[in-house]
XYZ file of C-alpha atoms in Angstrom:
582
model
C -20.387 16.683 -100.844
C -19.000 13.240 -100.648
C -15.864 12.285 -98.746
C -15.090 8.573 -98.593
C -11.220 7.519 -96.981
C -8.717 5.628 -98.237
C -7.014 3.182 -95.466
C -4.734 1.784 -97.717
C -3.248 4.990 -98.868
C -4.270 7.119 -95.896
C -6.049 9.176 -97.979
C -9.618 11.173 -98.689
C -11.969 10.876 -101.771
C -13.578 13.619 -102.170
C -16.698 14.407 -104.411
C -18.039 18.040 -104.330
C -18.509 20.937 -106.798
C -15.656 22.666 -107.926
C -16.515 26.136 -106.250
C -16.598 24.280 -102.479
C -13.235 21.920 -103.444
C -11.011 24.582 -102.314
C -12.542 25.419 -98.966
C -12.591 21.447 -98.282
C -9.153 21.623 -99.410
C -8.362 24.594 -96.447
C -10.350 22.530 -93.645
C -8.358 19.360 -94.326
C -5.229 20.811 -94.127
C -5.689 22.691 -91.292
C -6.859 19.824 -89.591
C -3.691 17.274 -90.811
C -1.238 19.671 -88.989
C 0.601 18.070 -86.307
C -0.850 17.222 -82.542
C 0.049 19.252 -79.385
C -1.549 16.680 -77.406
C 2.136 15.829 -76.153
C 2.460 13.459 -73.112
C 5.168 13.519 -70.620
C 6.924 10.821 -69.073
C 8.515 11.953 -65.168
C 9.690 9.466 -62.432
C 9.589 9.889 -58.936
C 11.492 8.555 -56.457
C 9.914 8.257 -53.151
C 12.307 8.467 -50.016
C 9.591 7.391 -46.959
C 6.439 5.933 -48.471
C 5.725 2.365 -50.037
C 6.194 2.936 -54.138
C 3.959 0.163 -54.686
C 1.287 1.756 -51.736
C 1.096 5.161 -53.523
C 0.830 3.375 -57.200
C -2.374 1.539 -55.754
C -3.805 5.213 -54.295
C -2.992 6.898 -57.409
C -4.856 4.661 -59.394
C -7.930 4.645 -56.922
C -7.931 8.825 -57.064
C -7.278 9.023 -60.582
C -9.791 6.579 -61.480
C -7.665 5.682 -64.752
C -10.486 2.822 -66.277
C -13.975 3.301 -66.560
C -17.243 1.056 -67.826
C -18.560 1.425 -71.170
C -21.277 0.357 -72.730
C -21.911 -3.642 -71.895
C -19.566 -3.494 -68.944
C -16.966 -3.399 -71.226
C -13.658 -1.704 -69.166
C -12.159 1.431 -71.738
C -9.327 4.116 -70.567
C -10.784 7.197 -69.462
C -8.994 9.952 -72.106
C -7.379 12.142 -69.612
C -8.576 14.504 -66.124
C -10.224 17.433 -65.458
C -8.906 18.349 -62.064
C -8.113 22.319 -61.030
C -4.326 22.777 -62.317
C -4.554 20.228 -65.218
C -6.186 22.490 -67.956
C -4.046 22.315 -70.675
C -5.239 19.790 -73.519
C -2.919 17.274 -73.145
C -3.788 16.306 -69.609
C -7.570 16.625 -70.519
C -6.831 13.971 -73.507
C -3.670 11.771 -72.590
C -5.120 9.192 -69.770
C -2.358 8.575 -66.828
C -1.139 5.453 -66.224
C 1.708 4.225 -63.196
C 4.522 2.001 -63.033
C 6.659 0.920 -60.381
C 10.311 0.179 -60.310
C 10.444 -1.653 -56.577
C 14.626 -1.399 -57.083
C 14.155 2.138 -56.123
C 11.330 2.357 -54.599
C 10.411 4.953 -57.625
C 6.870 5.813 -59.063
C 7.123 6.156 -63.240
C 3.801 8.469 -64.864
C 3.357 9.160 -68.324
C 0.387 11.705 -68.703
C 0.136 15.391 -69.567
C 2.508 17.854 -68.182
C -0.329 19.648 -65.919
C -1.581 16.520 -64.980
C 1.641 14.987 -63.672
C 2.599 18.164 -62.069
C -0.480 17.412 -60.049
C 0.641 14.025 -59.520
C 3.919 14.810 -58.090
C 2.297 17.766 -55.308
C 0.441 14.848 -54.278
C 3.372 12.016 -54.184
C 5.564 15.076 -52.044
C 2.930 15.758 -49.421
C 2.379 12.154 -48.920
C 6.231 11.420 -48.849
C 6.960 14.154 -46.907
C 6.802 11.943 -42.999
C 9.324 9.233 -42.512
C 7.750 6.444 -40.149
C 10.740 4.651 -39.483
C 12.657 8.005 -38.642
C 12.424 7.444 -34.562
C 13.617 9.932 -31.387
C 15.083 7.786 -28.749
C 14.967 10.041 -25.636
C 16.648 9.359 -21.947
C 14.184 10.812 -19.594
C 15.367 11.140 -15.708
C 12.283 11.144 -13.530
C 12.378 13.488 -10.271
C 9.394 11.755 -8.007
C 7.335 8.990 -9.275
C 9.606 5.709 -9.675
C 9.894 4.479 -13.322
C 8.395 1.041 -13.397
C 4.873 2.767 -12.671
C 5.337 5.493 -14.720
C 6.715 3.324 -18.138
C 3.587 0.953 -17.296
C 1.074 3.640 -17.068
C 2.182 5.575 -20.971
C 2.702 1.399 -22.288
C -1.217 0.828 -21.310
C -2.107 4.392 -22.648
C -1.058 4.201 -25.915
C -1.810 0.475 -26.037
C -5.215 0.959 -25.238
C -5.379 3.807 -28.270
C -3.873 0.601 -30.677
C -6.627 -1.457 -29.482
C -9.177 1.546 -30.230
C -7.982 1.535 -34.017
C -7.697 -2.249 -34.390
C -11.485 -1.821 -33.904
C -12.120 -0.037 -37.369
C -9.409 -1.279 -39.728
C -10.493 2.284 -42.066
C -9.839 4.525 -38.955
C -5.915 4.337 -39.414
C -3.781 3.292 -42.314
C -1.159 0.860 -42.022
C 1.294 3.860 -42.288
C 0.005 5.860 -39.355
C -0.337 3.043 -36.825
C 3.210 2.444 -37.397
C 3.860 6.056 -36.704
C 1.812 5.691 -33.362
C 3.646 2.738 -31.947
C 5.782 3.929 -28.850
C 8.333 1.747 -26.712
C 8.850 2.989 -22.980
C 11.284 0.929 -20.761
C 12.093 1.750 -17.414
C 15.616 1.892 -15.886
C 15.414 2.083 -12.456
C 19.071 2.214 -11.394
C 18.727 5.493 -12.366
C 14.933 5.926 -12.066
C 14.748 6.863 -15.881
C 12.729 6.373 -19.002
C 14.152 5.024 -22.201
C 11.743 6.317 -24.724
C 11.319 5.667 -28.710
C 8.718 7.301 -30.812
C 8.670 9.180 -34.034
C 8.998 13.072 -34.009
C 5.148 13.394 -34.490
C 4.719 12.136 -30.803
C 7.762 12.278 -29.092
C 6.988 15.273 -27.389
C 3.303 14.164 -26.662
C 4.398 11.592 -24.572
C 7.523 13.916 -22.773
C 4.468 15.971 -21.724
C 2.410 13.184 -20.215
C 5.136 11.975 -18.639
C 6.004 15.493 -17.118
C 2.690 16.017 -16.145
C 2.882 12.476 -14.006
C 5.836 13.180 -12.595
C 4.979 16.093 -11.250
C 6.121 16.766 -7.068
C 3.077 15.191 -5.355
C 2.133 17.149 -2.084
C 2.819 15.603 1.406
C 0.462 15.053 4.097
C 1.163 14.498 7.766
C -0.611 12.696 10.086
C -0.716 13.155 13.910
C -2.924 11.123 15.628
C -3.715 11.013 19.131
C -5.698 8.062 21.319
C -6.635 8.778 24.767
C -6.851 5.577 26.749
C -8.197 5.723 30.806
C -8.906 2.814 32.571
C -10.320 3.200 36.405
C -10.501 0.183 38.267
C -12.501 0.062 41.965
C -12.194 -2.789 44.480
C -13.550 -3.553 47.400
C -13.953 -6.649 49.560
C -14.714 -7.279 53.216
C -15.109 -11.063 54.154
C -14.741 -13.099 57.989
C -14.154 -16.596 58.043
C -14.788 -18.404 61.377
C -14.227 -22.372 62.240
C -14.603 -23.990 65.965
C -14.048 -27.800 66.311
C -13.111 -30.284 69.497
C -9.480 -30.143 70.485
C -9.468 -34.140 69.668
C -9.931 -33.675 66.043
C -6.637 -31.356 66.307
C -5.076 -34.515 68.024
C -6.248 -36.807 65.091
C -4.551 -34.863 62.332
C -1.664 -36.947 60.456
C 1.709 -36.353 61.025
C 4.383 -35.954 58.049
C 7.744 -37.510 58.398
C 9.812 -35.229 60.526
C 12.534 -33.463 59.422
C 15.454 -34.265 62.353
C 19.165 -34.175 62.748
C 21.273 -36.650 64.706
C 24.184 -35.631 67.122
C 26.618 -37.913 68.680
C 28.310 -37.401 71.981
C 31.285 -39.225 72.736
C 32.790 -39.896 76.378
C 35.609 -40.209 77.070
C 36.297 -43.025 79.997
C 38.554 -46.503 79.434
C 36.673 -47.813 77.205
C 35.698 -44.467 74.896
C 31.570 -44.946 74.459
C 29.095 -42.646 72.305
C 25.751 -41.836 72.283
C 23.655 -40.495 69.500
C 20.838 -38.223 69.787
C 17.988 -37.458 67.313
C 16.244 -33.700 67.607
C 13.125 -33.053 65.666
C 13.358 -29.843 63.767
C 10.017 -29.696 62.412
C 6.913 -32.226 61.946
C 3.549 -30.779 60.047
C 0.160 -31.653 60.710
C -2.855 -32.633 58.759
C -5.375 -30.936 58.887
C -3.312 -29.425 62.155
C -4.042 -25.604 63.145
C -5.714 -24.819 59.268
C -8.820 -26.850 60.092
C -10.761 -23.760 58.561
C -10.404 -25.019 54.960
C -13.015 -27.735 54.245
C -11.385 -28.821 51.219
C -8.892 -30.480 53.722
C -10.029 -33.931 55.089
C -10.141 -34.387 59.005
C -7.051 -36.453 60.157
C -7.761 -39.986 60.539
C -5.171 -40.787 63.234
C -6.276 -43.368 64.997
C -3.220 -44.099 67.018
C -4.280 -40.698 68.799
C -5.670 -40.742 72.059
C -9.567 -40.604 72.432
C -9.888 -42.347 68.995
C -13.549 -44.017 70.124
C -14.423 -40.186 71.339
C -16.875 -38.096 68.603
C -15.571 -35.030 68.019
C -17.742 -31.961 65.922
C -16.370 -29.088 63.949
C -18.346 -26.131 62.123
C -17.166 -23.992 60.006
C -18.032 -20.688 57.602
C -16.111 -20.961 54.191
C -16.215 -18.091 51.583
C -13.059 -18.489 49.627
C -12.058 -15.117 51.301
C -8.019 -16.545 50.816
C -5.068 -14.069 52.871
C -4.619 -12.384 49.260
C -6.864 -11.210 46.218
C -5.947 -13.640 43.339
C -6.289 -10.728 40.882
C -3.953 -7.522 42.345
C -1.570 -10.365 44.107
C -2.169 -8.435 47.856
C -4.675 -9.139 50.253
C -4.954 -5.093 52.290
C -5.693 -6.232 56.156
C -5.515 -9.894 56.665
C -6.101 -11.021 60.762
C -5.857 -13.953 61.619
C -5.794 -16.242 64.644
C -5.665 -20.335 65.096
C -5.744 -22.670 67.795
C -6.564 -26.135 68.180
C -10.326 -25.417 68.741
C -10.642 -21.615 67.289
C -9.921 -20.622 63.546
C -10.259 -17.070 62.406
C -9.626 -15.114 59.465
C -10.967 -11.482 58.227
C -9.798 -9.501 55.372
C -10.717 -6.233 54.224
C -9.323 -4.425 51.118
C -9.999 -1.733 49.553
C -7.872 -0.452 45.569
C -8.390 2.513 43.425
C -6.263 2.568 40.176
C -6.428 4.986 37.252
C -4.410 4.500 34.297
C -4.225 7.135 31.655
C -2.726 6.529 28.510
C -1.806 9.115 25.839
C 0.265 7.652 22.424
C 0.688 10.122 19.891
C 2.086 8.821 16.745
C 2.729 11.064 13.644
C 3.538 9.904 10.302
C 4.095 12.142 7.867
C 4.040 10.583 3.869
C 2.859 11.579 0.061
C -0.316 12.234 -1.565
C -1.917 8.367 -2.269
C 0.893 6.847 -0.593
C 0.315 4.370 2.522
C 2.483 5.157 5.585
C 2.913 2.933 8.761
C 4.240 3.990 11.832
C 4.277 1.602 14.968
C 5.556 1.987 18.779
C 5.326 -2.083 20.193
C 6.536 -5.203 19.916
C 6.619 -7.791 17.796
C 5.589 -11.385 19.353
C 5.914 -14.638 18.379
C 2.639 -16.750 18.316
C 1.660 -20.352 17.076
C -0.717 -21.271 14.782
C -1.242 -25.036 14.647
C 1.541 -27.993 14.657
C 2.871 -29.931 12.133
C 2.952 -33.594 13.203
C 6.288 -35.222 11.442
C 6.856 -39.221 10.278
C 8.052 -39.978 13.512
C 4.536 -38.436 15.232
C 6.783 -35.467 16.800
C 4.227 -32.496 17.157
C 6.417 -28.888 15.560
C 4.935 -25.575 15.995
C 4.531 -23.486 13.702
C 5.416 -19.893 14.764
C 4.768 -16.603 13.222
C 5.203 -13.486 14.294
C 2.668 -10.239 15.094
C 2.867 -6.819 15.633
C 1.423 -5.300 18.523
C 1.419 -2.050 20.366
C 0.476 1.439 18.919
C -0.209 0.494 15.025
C -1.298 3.586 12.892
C -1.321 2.822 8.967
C -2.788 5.902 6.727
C -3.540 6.360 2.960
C -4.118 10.383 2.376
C -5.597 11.183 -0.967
C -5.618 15.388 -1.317
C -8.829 15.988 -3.235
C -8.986 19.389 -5.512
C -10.851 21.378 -3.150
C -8.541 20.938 -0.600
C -9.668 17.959 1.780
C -7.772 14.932 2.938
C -9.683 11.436 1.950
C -8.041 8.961 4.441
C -7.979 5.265 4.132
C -6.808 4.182 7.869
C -6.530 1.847 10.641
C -5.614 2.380 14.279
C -4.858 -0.087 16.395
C -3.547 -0.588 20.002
C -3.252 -4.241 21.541
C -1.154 -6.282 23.395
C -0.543 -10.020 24.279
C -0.991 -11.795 27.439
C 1.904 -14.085 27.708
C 0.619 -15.227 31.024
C -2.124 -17.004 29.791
C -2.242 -19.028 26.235
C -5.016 -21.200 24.677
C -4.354 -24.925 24.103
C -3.949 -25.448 20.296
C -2.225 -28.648 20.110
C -2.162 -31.999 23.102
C 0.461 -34.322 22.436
C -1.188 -37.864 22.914
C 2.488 -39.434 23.714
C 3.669 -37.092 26.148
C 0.536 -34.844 27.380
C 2.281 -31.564 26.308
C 0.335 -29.122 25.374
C 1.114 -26.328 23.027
C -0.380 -22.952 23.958
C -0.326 -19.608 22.386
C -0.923 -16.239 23.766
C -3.900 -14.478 23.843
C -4.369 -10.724 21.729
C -5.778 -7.991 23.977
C -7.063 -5.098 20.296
C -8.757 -2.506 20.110
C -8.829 -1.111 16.400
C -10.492 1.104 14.054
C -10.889 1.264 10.298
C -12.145 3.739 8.425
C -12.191 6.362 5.092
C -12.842 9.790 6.013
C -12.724 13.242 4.365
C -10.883 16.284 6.869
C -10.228 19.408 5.638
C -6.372 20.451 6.494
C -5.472 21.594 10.093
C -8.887 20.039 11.225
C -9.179 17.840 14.445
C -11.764 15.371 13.874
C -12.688 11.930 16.877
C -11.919 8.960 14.395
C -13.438 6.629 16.656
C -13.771 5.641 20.497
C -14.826 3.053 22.576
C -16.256 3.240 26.536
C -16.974 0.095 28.711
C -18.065 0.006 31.946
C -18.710 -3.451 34.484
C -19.557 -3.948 37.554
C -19.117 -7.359 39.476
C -20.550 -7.788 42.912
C -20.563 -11.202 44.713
C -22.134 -11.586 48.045
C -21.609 -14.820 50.280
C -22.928 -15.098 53.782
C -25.249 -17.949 56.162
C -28.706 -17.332 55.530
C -30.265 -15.358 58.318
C -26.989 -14.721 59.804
C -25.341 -12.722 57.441
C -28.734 -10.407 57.323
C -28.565 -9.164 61.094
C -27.263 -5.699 61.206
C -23.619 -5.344 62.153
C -23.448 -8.768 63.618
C -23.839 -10.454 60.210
C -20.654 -8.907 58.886
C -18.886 -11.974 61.062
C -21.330 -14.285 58.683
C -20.617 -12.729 55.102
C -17.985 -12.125 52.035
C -18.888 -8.839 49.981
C -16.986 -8.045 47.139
C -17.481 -5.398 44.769
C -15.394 -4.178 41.597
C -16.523 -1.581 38.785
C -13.887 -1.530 35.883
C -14.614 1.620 33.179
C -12.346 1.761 30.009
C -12.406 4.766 27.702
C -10.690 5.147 24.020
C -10.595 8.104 21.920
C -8.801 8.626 19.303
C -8.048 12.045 17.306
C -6.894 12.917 14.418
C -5.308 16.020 12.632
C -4.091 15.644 8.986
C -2.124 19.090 7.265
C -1.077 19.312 3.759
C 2.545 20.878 3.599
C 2.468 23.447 1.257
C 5.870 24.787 0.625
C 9.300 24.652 2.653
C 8.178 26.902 4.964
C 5.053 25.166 6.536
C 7.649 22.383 7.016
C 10.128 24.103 8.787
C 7.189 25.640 10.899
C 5.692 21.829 11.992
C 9.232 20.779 12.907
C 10.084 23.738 14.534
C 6.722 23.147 16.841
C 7.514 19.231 17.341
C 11.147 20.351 18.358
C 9.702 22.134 21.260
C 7.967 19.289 22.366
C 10.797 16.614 22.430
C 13.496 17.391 25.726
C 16.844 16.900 24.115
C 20.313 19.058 23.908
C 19.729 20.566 20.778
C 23.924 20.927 20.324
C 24.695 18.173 21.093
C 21.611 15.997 18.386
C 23.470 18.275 15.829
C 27.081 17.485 16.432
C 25.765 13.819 15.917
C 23.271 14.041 13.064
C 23.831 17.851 11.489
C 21.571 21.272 11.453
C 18.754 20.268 12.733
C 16.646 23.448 10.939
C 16.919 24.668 7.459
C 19.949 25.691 5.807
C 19.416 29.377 4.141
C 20.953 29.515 0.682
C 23.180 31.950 1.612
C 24.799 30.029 4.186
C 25.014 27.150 1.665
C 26.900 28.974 -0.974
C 29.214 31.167 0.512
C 32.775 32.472 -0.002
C 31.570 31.620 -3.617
C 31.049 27.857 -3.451
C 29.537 24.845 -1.585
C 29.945 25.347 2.093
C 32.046 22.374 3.373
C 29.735 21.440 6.490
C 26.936 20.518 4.133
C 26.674 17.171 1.649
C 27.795 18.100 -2.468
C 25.095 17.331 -4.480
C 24.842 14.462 -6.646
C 26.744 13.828 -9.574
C 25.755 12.561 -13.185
C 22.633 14.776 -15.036
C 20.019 16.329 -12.662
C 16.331 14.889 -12.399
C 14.477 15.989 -15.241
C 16.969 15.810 -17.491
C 16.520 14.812 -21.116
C 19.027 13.235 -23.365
C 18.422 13.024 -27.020
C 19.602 10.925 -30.002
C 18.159 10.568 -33.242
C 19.207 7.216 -34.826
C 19.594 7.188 -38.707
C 16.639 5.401 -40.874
């Protein structure tokens, strides 16, 4: 059997015998009947996704050329996919167009096949990236500006994370996860815009940041004593000739002048000058040897030799220190000089400060009972060469500043420092000497004592943060040699002088977490008792003092007048939405 075809004609030669003509004749026609390999042309228009995006991942799923033999590119016939099974699809290749006008996808392909297509196209079209929630979020503790930092570096830091590995995201999706916080903080509020998909992600974090913190308070407690011992017992003695008493130098004398008039023919007067007072050199305090011996030479028994001997041991009438001198005798005459003074202090000084602070979890606190003094630190010489200070200002006093951190198993991590200090403004050091005048600029000097530290106390717990104990002793001892050894008799020879000093600094410290309301009302109810006031009369100035029950607060079916209205405008917390149109 021969069958040979006929282009031109679109026809078959065939050469067989004549009992197998009429089967050939049967296959033929039942093989020239018409196709049902139909294909189907559908478009779709896409309402979110990029027409030209999903064309390009279309063709990379479908796979729509293939290599042949060579390298040579040929359309594949059709797919065989789960849902495409009829013969068309599994024949008729697909192939994609895109209108851009529309944004529309056109597919011509079998009908199973492009029902396939278009599942796929509506799951991928089905999330609208530039669909956004713009929410107004009211925050109740933390302050905004912290909180729209902290979510802006969050979900920044997850952009960064997918920049990393271009493949990790599409183009699509890291669109979706862009987020824009701002902070308001007139209001103390978030202004928030995300897409659906995380829009309520982020109101969680941001609920979970603003959650109440817990407050701490702080009473500390520093114990200072100081006891302070003196004692000194000292004699002074000085004998000289009474002609050295006559040599001593007389001042100018302070005189008057009265004039007495008599009355006779011829009216006369006469004037009189009185001496009030005239002081002498060296004079009657011959026992100090820092004063010279008077050189008078106009005094009688000039030629004469006169001898003096005295014992010197800076015993003074008063104690340069305490400003008081206890028993002071004391006699003078022009050949005798005596002084002896005994004294004898005991001072104690005790000290108790007790400053509380009370504050939030991670928050610093200061609290300070003092002063704040002026000091200078260095001049500031102008054109002209005139010397300005420059002055800034220092705290001193009782200084407590605490950072509490609450960890999870209950303890209280402190960061703090303690001081207590004072200036002397007595005494200054020389910071600056004028050249052109011989001023000299001075600032005072900073008496501290402070402690820094980070400790962990467990609520309710008294714990010694730190303390300091100094003790001296100065003794001096002046006498003659020999003389001030003999028993008893020496003590005419001799200065003694002994002073012990002993400082002691504690300071404690209690830390409590408040737990609810009424651990609060129960630490101010104690600290009331300790403060002597007229309760009545704080409250007619200020208001209640304790807590208000809620029944006292709404009764008669509203607001009680005594007590504030609360504020107006939406409540912390609150949320206001708005979804914007694409």
């Amino acid at each position: 059997i021969r069958i040979t075809p006929d282009p031109r004609m679109n026809a078959l030669l065939v050469s067989a015998p004549e009992a197998s003509l009429s089967l050939i004749a049967e296959l033929i026609k039942a093989l020239d009947r018409p196709t049902s390999q139909v294909a189907e042309i559908k478009v779709f228009t896409l309402a979110n996704a990029d027409a030209q995006l999903m064309v390009q991942q279309l063709q990379a799923l479908f796979n729509v050329t293939s290599t042949g033999q060579g390298g040579a590119q040929r359309q594949q016939t059709g797919i065989q996919v789960a849902g495409a099974e009829d013969a068309s699809s599994g024949l008729i290749p697909l192939r994609f167009s895109v209108d851009t006008r529309t944004n529309s996808v056109i597919a011509i392909g079998g009908a199973d096949a492009l029902r396939v297509v278009e599942a796929i196209m509506l799951r991928l079209d089905e999330s609208d990236v530039r669909e956004r929630k713009n929410t107004i979020y009211r925050l109740k503790n933390s302050p905004s500006d912290g909180i729209a930092q902290a979510i802006t570096n969050f979900f920044t830091s997850q952009s960064d994370l997918a920049a990393n590995d271009p493949n990790l995201f599409s183009t699509v999706e890291q669109l979706e996860r862009e987020v824009i916080v701002v902070s308001e903080p007139v209001s103390n509020s978030l202004l928030i815009s995300a897409t659906p998909r995380y829009n309520d992600e982020i109101l969680r974090l941001i609920e979970r940041l603003d959650a109440a913190p817990q407050q701490v308070i702080i009473q500390a407690l520093l114990v200072e004593v100081e006891l302070n011992d003196t004692d000194e017992f000292g004699i002074e003695l000085g004998f000289q000739d009474s002609i050295l008493f006559n040599r001593s130098i007389v001042d100018a004398a302070n005189t008057f002048t009265t004039t007495t008039v008599t009355q006779t023919g011829a009216n006369q007067s006469q004037q009189t000058t009185n001496i009030i007072s005239q002081a002498a050199q060296p004079g009657f305090l011959f026992g100090n040897p820092a004063t010279p011996l008077g050189n008078n030479v106009g005094a009688p028994g000039s030629s004469k030799v006169g001898s003096q001997g005295l014992s010197n041991f800076s015993v003074g009438r008063t104690n340069g220190d305490l400003g008081f001198g206890g028993l002071v005798l004391s006699a003078s005459s022009e050949s005798v000089s005596f002084l002896l003074r005994a004294l004898s202090e005991n001072r104690q000084v005790r000290v108790l400060s007790r400053p509380q602070i009370r504050t939030l979890d991670n928050q610093q606190a200061q609290i300070q009972q003092g002063q704040t003094v002026p000091i200078v630190q260095g001049v500031t010489l102008s054109a002209t060469g005139i010397a300005n200070p420059n002055v800034t200002r220092d705290d001193a006093g009782v200084i407590l500043t605490v950072t509490p951190r609450i960890s999870p198993d209950g303890n209280i991590v402190m960061q703090l420092t303690a001081e207590k200090s004072q200036y002397n403004l007595n005494s200054g050091v020389p910071i600056f000497t004028d050249a052109n005048t011989g001023n000299v600029v001075t600032s005072p000097v900073k008496d501290i004592s402070t402690a820094l530290t980070t400790i962990s106390v467990p609520s309710g717990q008294t714990v010694v943060m730190g303390g300091l104990i100094t003790s001296r002793t100065d003794e001096v001892h002046r006498k003659v040699p020999w003389l001030g050894d003999i028993p008893l008799l020496g003590y005419a020879f001799r200065y003694d002088f002994l002073q012990t000093r002993r400082t002691e600094l504690l300071i404690f410290l209690t830390p409590r977490i408040i737990w609810d309301d009424a651990e609060s009302e129960h630490i101010k109810e104690v600290e009331m008792a300790r403060v002597h006031f007229i309760e009545s009369e704080a409250e007619e100035i200020h208001g209640p003092l304790r807590g208000v029950p809620a029944e006292e607060l709404y009764q008669n079916g509203g607001l009680d007048p005594r007590y504030p209205m609360p504020m107006q405008g939406f409540p912390p917390g609150a949320i206001i939405e708005q979804r914007l149109p694409n």
